[in-house]
mmCIF file of C-alpha atoms in Angstrom:
data_model
loop_
_atom_site.group_PDB
_atom_site.id
_atom_site.type_symbol
_atom_site.label_atom_id
_atom_site.label_comp_id
_atom_site.label_asym_id
_atom_site.label_seq_id
_atom_site.Cartn_x
_atom_site.Cartn_y
_atom_site.Cartn_z
ATOM 1 C CA GLU A 1 117.771 77.238 103.736
ATOM 2 C CA ALA A 2 116.674 80.630 102.432
ATOM 3 C CA GLN A 3 113.292 81.436 103.877
ATOM 4 C CA VAL A 4 110.829 83.850 105.377
ATOM 5 C CA THR A 5 109.359 82.715 108.673
ATOM 6 C CA GLN A 6 106.278 83.965 110.467
ATOM 7 C CA ASN A 7 104.969 83.339 113.948
ATOM 8 C CA PRO A 8 102.468 82.404 115.048
ATOM 9 C CA ARG A 9 100.956 80.464 112.147
ATOM 10 C CA TYR A 10 97.519 80.490 113.707
ATOM 11 C CA LEU A 11 96.058 82.889 116.245
ATOM 12 C CA ILE A 12 92.609 83.342 117.720
ATOM 13 C CA THR A 13 92.190 86.427 119.853
ATOM 14 C CA VAL A 14 89.542 88.821 121.105
ATOM 15 C CA THR A 15 88.735 92.379 120.151
ATOM 16 C CA GLY A 16 91.093 94.927 121.660
ATOM 17 C CA LYS A 17 93.845 92.584 122.826
ATOM 18 C CA LYS A 18 97.146 93.792 121.396
ATOM 19 C CA LEU A 19 99.104 91.272 119.360
ATOM 20 C CA THR A 20 102.289 91.030 117.321
ATOM 21 C CA VAL A 21 102.984 88.783 114.369
ATOM 22 C CA THR A 22 106.679 88.306 113.804
ATOM 23 C CA CYS A 23 108.410 88.014 110.437
ATOM 24 C CA SER A 24 112.029 87.129 109.872
ATOM 25 C CA GLN A 25 114.102 86.513 106.722
ATOM 26 C CA ASN A 26 117.579 85.017 106.442
ATOM 27 C CA MET A 27 118.432 86.250 102.925
ATOM 28 C CA ASN A 28 119.797 89.700 103.855
ATOM 29 C CA HIS A 29 116.961 91.278 101.890
ATOM 30 C CA GLU A 30 116.487 95.024 102.090
ATOM 31 C CA TYR A 31 112.799 95.116 101.207
ATOM 32 C CA MET A 32 110.088 93.594 103.391
ATOM 33 C CA SER A 33 106.349 93.855 103.195
ATOM 34 C CA TRP A 34 103.129 92.732 104.851
ATOM 35 C CA TYR A 35 100.031 91.640 102.938
ATOM 36 C CA ARG A 36 96.622 90.444 103.923
ATOM 37 C CA GLN A 37 94.656 88.000 101.804
ATOM 38 C CA ASP A 38 90.869 87.910 101.844
ATOM 39 C CA PRO A 39 88.518 85.877 99.640
ATOM 40 C CA GLY A 40 87.662 87.734 96.449
ATOM 41 C CA LEU A 41 89.991 90.635 97.274
ATOM 42 C CA GLY A 42 93.353 89.113 96.540
ATOM 43 C CA LEU A 43 96.525 90.099 98.319
ATOM 44 C CA ARG A 44 96.611 93.695 99.542
ATOM 45 C CA GLN A 45 99.677 95.423 100.887
ATOM 46 C CA ILE A 46 99.502 96.728 104.447
ATOM 47 C CA TYR A 47 102.953 98.209 105.073
ATOM 48 C CA TYR A 48 106.369 97.924 103.532
ATOM 49 C CA SER A 49 109.934 98.693 104.504
ATOM 50 C CA MET A 50 112.713 99.614 102.122
ATOM 51 C CA ASN A 51 115.415 99.195 104.757
ATOM 52 C CA VAL A 52 116.124 99.482 108.472
ATOM 53 C CA GLU A 53 114.128 102.317 110.051
ATOM 54 C CA VAL A 54 112.397 103.054 106.714
ATOM 55 C CA THR A 55 108.734 102.075 106.594
ATOM 56 C CA ASP A 56 105.681 103.325 104.736
ATOM 57 C CA LYS A 57 101.996 102.624 104.270
ATOM 58 C CA GLY A 58 100.602 100.316 101.645
ATOM 59 C CA ASP A 59 97.017 100.122 100.464
ATOM 60 C CA VAL A 60 95.319 99.097 103.720
ATOM 61 C CA PRO A 61 97.388 100.356 106.698
ATOM 62 C CA GLU A 62 94.553 101.342 109.052
ATOM 63 C CA GLY A 63 94.712 99.503 112.370
ATOM 64 C CA TYR A 64 98.255 98.219 111.869
ATOM 65 C CA LYS A 65 101.736 99.282 112.907
ATOM 66 C CA VAL A 66 105.150 98.016 111.901
ATOM 67 C CA SER A 67 108.754 98.546 112.879
ATOM 68 C CA ARG A 68 112.077 97.694 111.260
ATOM 69 C CA LYS A 69 114.842 97.908 113.854
ATOM 70 C CA GLU A 70 116.875 95.092 112.337
ATOM 71 C CA LYS A 71 117.279 94.141 108.701
ATOM 72 C CA ARG A 72 116.009 90.602 109.163
ATOM 73 C CA ASN A 73 112.883 91.327 111.232
ATOM 74 C CA PHE A 74 109.670 93.132 110.354
ATOM 75 C CA PRO A 75 106.947 92.603 112.965
ATOM 76 C CA LEU A 76 103.307 93.501 112.363
ATOM 77 C CA ILE A 77 101.527 94.995 115.344
ATOM 78 C CA LEU A 78 97.794 95.189 115.903
ATOM 79 C CA GLU A 79 97.323 97.562 118.839
ATOM 80 C CA SER A 80 93.574 96.990 119.179
ATOM 81 C CA PRO A 81 92.434 94.205 116.870
ATOM 82 C CA SER A 82 88.909 94.209 115.493
ATOM 83 C CA PRO A 83 86.891 91.471 113.765
ATOM 84 C CA ASN A 84 87.448 93.082 110.333
ATOM 85 C CA GLN A 85 91.137 92.263 110.730
ATOM 86 C CA THR A 86 90.360 88.567 110.625
ATOM 87 C CA SER A 87 92.400 87.473 107.644
ATOM 88 C CA LEU A 88 95.358 85.515 106.322
ATOM 89 C CA TYR A 89 98.553 87.537 106.628
ATOM 90 C CA PHE A 90 101.728 87.126 104.618
ATOM 91 C CA CYS A 91 105.131 88.647 105.072
ATOM 92 C CA ALA A 92 107.334 88.961 102.002
ATOM 93 C CA SER A 93 110.868 90.065 101.263
ATOM 94 C CA SER A 94 112.992 90.815 98.234
ATOM 95 C CA LEU A 95 116.625 91.594 97.591
ATOM 96 C CA SER A 96 116.331 95.250 96.790
ATOM 97 C CA PRO A 97 113.627 97.901 96.869
ATOM 98 C CA ALA A 98 114.763 99.141 93.485
ATOM 99 C CA PHE A 99 113.205 97.567 90.432
ATOM 100 C CA SER A 100 115.927 96.187 88.211
ATOM 101 C CA TRP A 101 115.552 95.578 84.494
ATOM 102 C CA SER A 102 118.804 93.677 84.309
ATOM 103 C CA GLY A 103 118.987 92.014 87.682
ATOM 104 C CA GLY A 104 116.968 89.007 86.735
ATOM 105 C CA ALA A 105 114.481 87.247 88.917
ATOM 106 C CA ASP A 106 116.506 87.621 92.113
ATOM 107 C CA TYR A 107 116.098 91.379 92.194
ATOM 108 C CA ASN A 108 112.391 91.508 91.542
ATOM 109 C CA GLU A 109 111.149 88.286 93.046
ATOM 110 C CA GLN A 110 109.316 88.549 96.333
ATOM 111 C CA PHE A 111 109.673 85.590 98.696
ATOM 112 C CA PHE A 112 106.624 84.970 100.841
ATOM 113 C CA GLY A 113 106.338 83.489 104.294
ATOM 114 C CA PRO A 114 103.973 80.614 105.112
ATOM 115 C CA GLY A 115 101.185 82.871 106.369
ATOM 116 C CA THR A 116 99.489 83.634 109.677
ATOM 117 C CA ARG A 117 95.794 82.931 109.968
ATOM 118 C CA LEU A 118 94.319 85.433 112.415
ATOM 119 C CA THR A 119 90.813 85.298 113.838
ATOM 120 C CA VAL A 120 89.565 88.199 115.936
ATOM 121 C CA LEU A 121 86.402 87.430 117.902
ATOM 122 C CA GLU B 1 94.229 103.030 89.734
ATOM 123 C CA ASP B 2 96.019 99.831 88.797
ATOM 124 C CA GLN B 3 93.716 96.864 88.255
ATOM 125 C CA VAL B 4 94.299 93.171 87.697
ATOM 126 C CA THR B 5 91.525 90.772 86.711
ATOM 127 C CA GLN B 6 92.059 87.042 86.480
ATOM 128 C CA SER B 7 89.812 84.564 84.711
ATOM 129 C CA PRO B 8 88.391 82.099 85.132
ATOM 130 C CA GLU B 9 87.996 82.134 88.913
ATOM 131 C CA ALA B 10 88.142 78.347 88.956
ATOM 132 C CA LEU B 11 89.133 75.754 86.370
ATOM 133 C CA ARG B 12 88.861 71.991 86.487
ATOM 134 C CA LEU B 13 90.897 69.981 83.987
ATOM 135 C CA GLN B 14 91.483 66.337 83.349
ATOM 136 C CA GLU B 15 95.078 65.218 83.555
ATOM 137 C CA GLY B 16 96.689 65.936 80.206
ATOM 138 C CA GLU B 17 94.063 68.486 79.138
ATOM 139 C CA SER B 18 95.926 71.672 78.230
ATOM 140 C CA SER B 19 94.419 75.095 78.915
ATOM 141 C CA SER B 20 95.218 78.742 79.607
ATOM 142 C CA LEU B 21 94.642 81.149 82.470
ATOM 143 C CA ASN B 22 94.112 84.825 81.756
ATOM 144 C CA CYS B 23 95.338 87.927 83.570
ATOM 145 C CA SER B 24 94.067 91.262 82.259
ATOM 146 C CA TYR B 25 95.640 94.395 83.640
ATOM 147 C CA THR B 26 95.245 98.138 83.575
ATOM 148 C CA VAL B 27 98.247 100.140 84.695
ATOM 149 C CA SER B 28 99.664 103.541 83.885
ATOM 150 C CA GLY B 29 102.948 101.986 82.819
ATOM 151 C CA LEU B 30 103.998 98.404 83.355
ATOM 152 C CA ARG B 31 107.291 97.694 85.083
ATOM 153 C CA GLY B 32 106.705 93.991 85.453
ATOM 154 C CA LEU B 33 104.045 91.308 85.567
ATOM 155 C CA PHE B 34 104.486 88.449 88.006
ATOM 156 C CA TRP B 35 102.974 84.995 88.206
ATOM 157 C CA TYR B 36 102.847 83.127 91.488
ATOM 158 C CA ARG B 37 101.566 79.722 92.498
ATOM 159 C CA GLN B 38 99.852 79.305 95.856
ATOM 160 C CA ASP B 39 99.116 75.955 97.457
ATOM 161 C CA PRO B 40 96.460 75.701 100.175
ATOM 162 C CA GLY B 41 97.762 76.960 103.516
ATOM 163 C CA LYS B 42 101.027 78.222 102.037
ATOM 164 C CA GLY B 43 102.515 81.470 100.871
ATOM 165 C CA PRO B 44 102.713 82.345 97.170
ATOM 166 C CA GLU B 45 105.659 80.858 95.308
ATOM 167 C CA PHE B 46 107.286 82.845 92.529
ATOM 168 C CA LEU B 47 106.994 81.466 88.983
ATOM 169 C CA PHE B 48 107.777 84.149 86.383
ATOM 170 C CA THR B 49 108.403 87.815 85.768
ATOM 171 C CA LEU B 50 107.547 89.330 82.377
ATOM 172 C CA TYR B 51 108.692 92.829 81.492
ATOM 173 C CA SER B 52 107.564 93.682 77.977
ATOM 174 C CA ALA B 53 104.924 92.747 75.403
ATOM 175 C CA GLY B 54 105.924 89.741 73.366
ATOM 176 C CA GLU B 55 108.023 88.217 76.103
ATOM 177 C CA GLU B 56 107.551 84.529 76.940
ATOM 178 C CA LYS B 57 108.948 82.379 79.741
ATOM 179 C CA GLU B 58 108.675 78.659 80.353
ATOM 180 C CA LYS B 59 109.056 76.366 83.302
ATOM 181 C CA GLU B 60 108.239 72.685 82.972
ATOM 182 C CA ARG B 61 104.580 72.503 81.851
ATOM 183 C CA LEU B 62 103.978 76.220 82.277
ATOM 184 C CA LYS B 63 104.485 79.009 79.777
ATOM 185 C CA ALA B 64 103.713 82.644 80.473
ATOM 186 C CA THR B 65 103.155 85.209 77.736
ATOM 187 C CA LEU B 66 102.559 88.945 77.817
ATOM 188 C CA THR B 67 100.754 91.457 75.623
ATOM 189 C CA LYS B 68 100.084 95.126 76.277
ATOM 190 C CA LYS B 69 96.778 94.331 77.978
ATOM 191 C CA GLU B 70 96.995 90.795 79.304
ATOM 192 C CA SER B 71 99.085 87.827 80.209
ATOM 193 C CA PHE B 72 98.364 84.167 79.716
ATOM 194 C CA LEU B 73 99.624 81.238 81.715
ATOM 195 C CA HIS B 74 99.493 78.211 79.436
ATOM 196 C CA ILE B 75 99.491 74.804 81.076
ATOM 197 C CA THR B 76 100.450 71.946 78.795
ATOM 198 C CA ALA B 77 99.449 68.385 79.692
ATOM 199 C CA PRO B 78 98.818 69.234 83.347
ATOM 200 C CA LYS B 79 99.259 66.769 86.171
ATOM 201 C CA PRO B 80 97.384 66.604 89.489
ATOM 202 C CA GLU B 81 100.369 68.199 91.234
ATOM 203 C CA ASP B 82 99.762 71.344 89.179
ATOM 204 C CA SER B 83 96.580 71.893 91.178
ATOM 205 C CA ALA B 84 96.922 75.220 92.991
ATOM 206 C CA THR B 85 95.767 78.812 92.883
ATOM 207 C CA TYR B 86 97.689 80.869 90.340
ATOM 208 C CA LEU B 87 98.118 84.541 91.127
ATOM 209 C CA CYS B 88 98.994 87.352 88.778
ATOM 210 C CA ALA B 89 100.432 90.665 89.983
ATOM 211 C CA VAL B 90 101.659 93.843 88.332
ATOM 212 C CA GLN B 91 104.050 96.543 89.333
ATOM 213 C CA ALA B 92 103.518 99.899 87.669
ATOM 214 C CA PHE B 93 105.787 102.870 87.147
ATOM 215 C CA SER B 94 103.396 104.789 89.372
ATOM 216 C CA SER B 95 104.519 102.554 92.239
ATOM 217 C CA GLY B 96 107.796 104.440 92.403
ATOM 218 C CA SER B 97 110.608 102.390 93.806
ATOM 219 C CA ALA B 98 108.451 100.937 96.526
ATOM 220 C CA ARG B 99 107.958 97.599 94.775
ATOM 221 C CA GLN B 100 104.240 97.703 95.456
ATOM 222 C CA LEU B 101 102.435 94.894 93.695
ATOM 223 C CA THR B 102 98.773 94.846 92.714
ATOM 224 C CA PHE B 103 97.443 91.298 92.792
ATOM 225 C CA GLY B 104 94.531 89.679 91.042
ATOM 226 C CA SER B 105 92.169 87.397 92.951
ATOM 227 C CA GLY B 106 93.642 84.277 91.404
ATOM 228 C CA THR B 107 92.515 81.260 89.406
ATOM 229 C CA GLN B 108 91.984 78.085 91.362
ATOM 230 C CA LEU B 109 93.130 75.206 89.163
ATOM 231 C CA THR B 110 92.150 71.611 89.873
ATOM 232 C CA VAL B 111 93.645 68.830 87.764
ATOM 233 C CA LEU B 112 91.820 65.545 88.082
ATOM 234 C CA PRO B 113 93.651 62.230 87.631
#
């Protein structure tokens, strides 16, 4: 089954304790991305990766790190979590980083993972 | 700066009562407008992509339309299983090839039996 998986699904931690949220996709997608979702603010992009070893900042990258050593995995790292990082996090992937006018839904559709609810005390 | 505004924030319908959700957008140049459905505790699920004004797409009881300033998601004769939050997102030419999406805050739809 084609899917994006995230672990853990739920995490409660304390300020300053480093954590990693894993993301993996089995669709051989080039593009992967992390979002956070907060009430009233919608989904905001944290980081994205256009391919292995190619990553860049999104709209709200402060306090986060990512790496893309393998095509299927894109972990999100919080080196020193703070309470303002309490949020619902989603990983997403899509076939290609290039926007295609003729590629149909497969090229431009982003597949989302089930989400990770993080609470930082 | 790209902006997406969805209205209403919440909508309650009786089963069978058709209605429309609105997504107004401001972008420097639209590459694509996306509609997603999100169920509680789950990730967004792709519904439609619209590329140019005048385009329409349908899926079961849903029909999405696009103008130069807004998109509508029409729901015909909804059922309780259509209850979800519907998200609109845009990708602008200013995003480069990075596939960055700007999302609206969503419309929470509740369909009562």
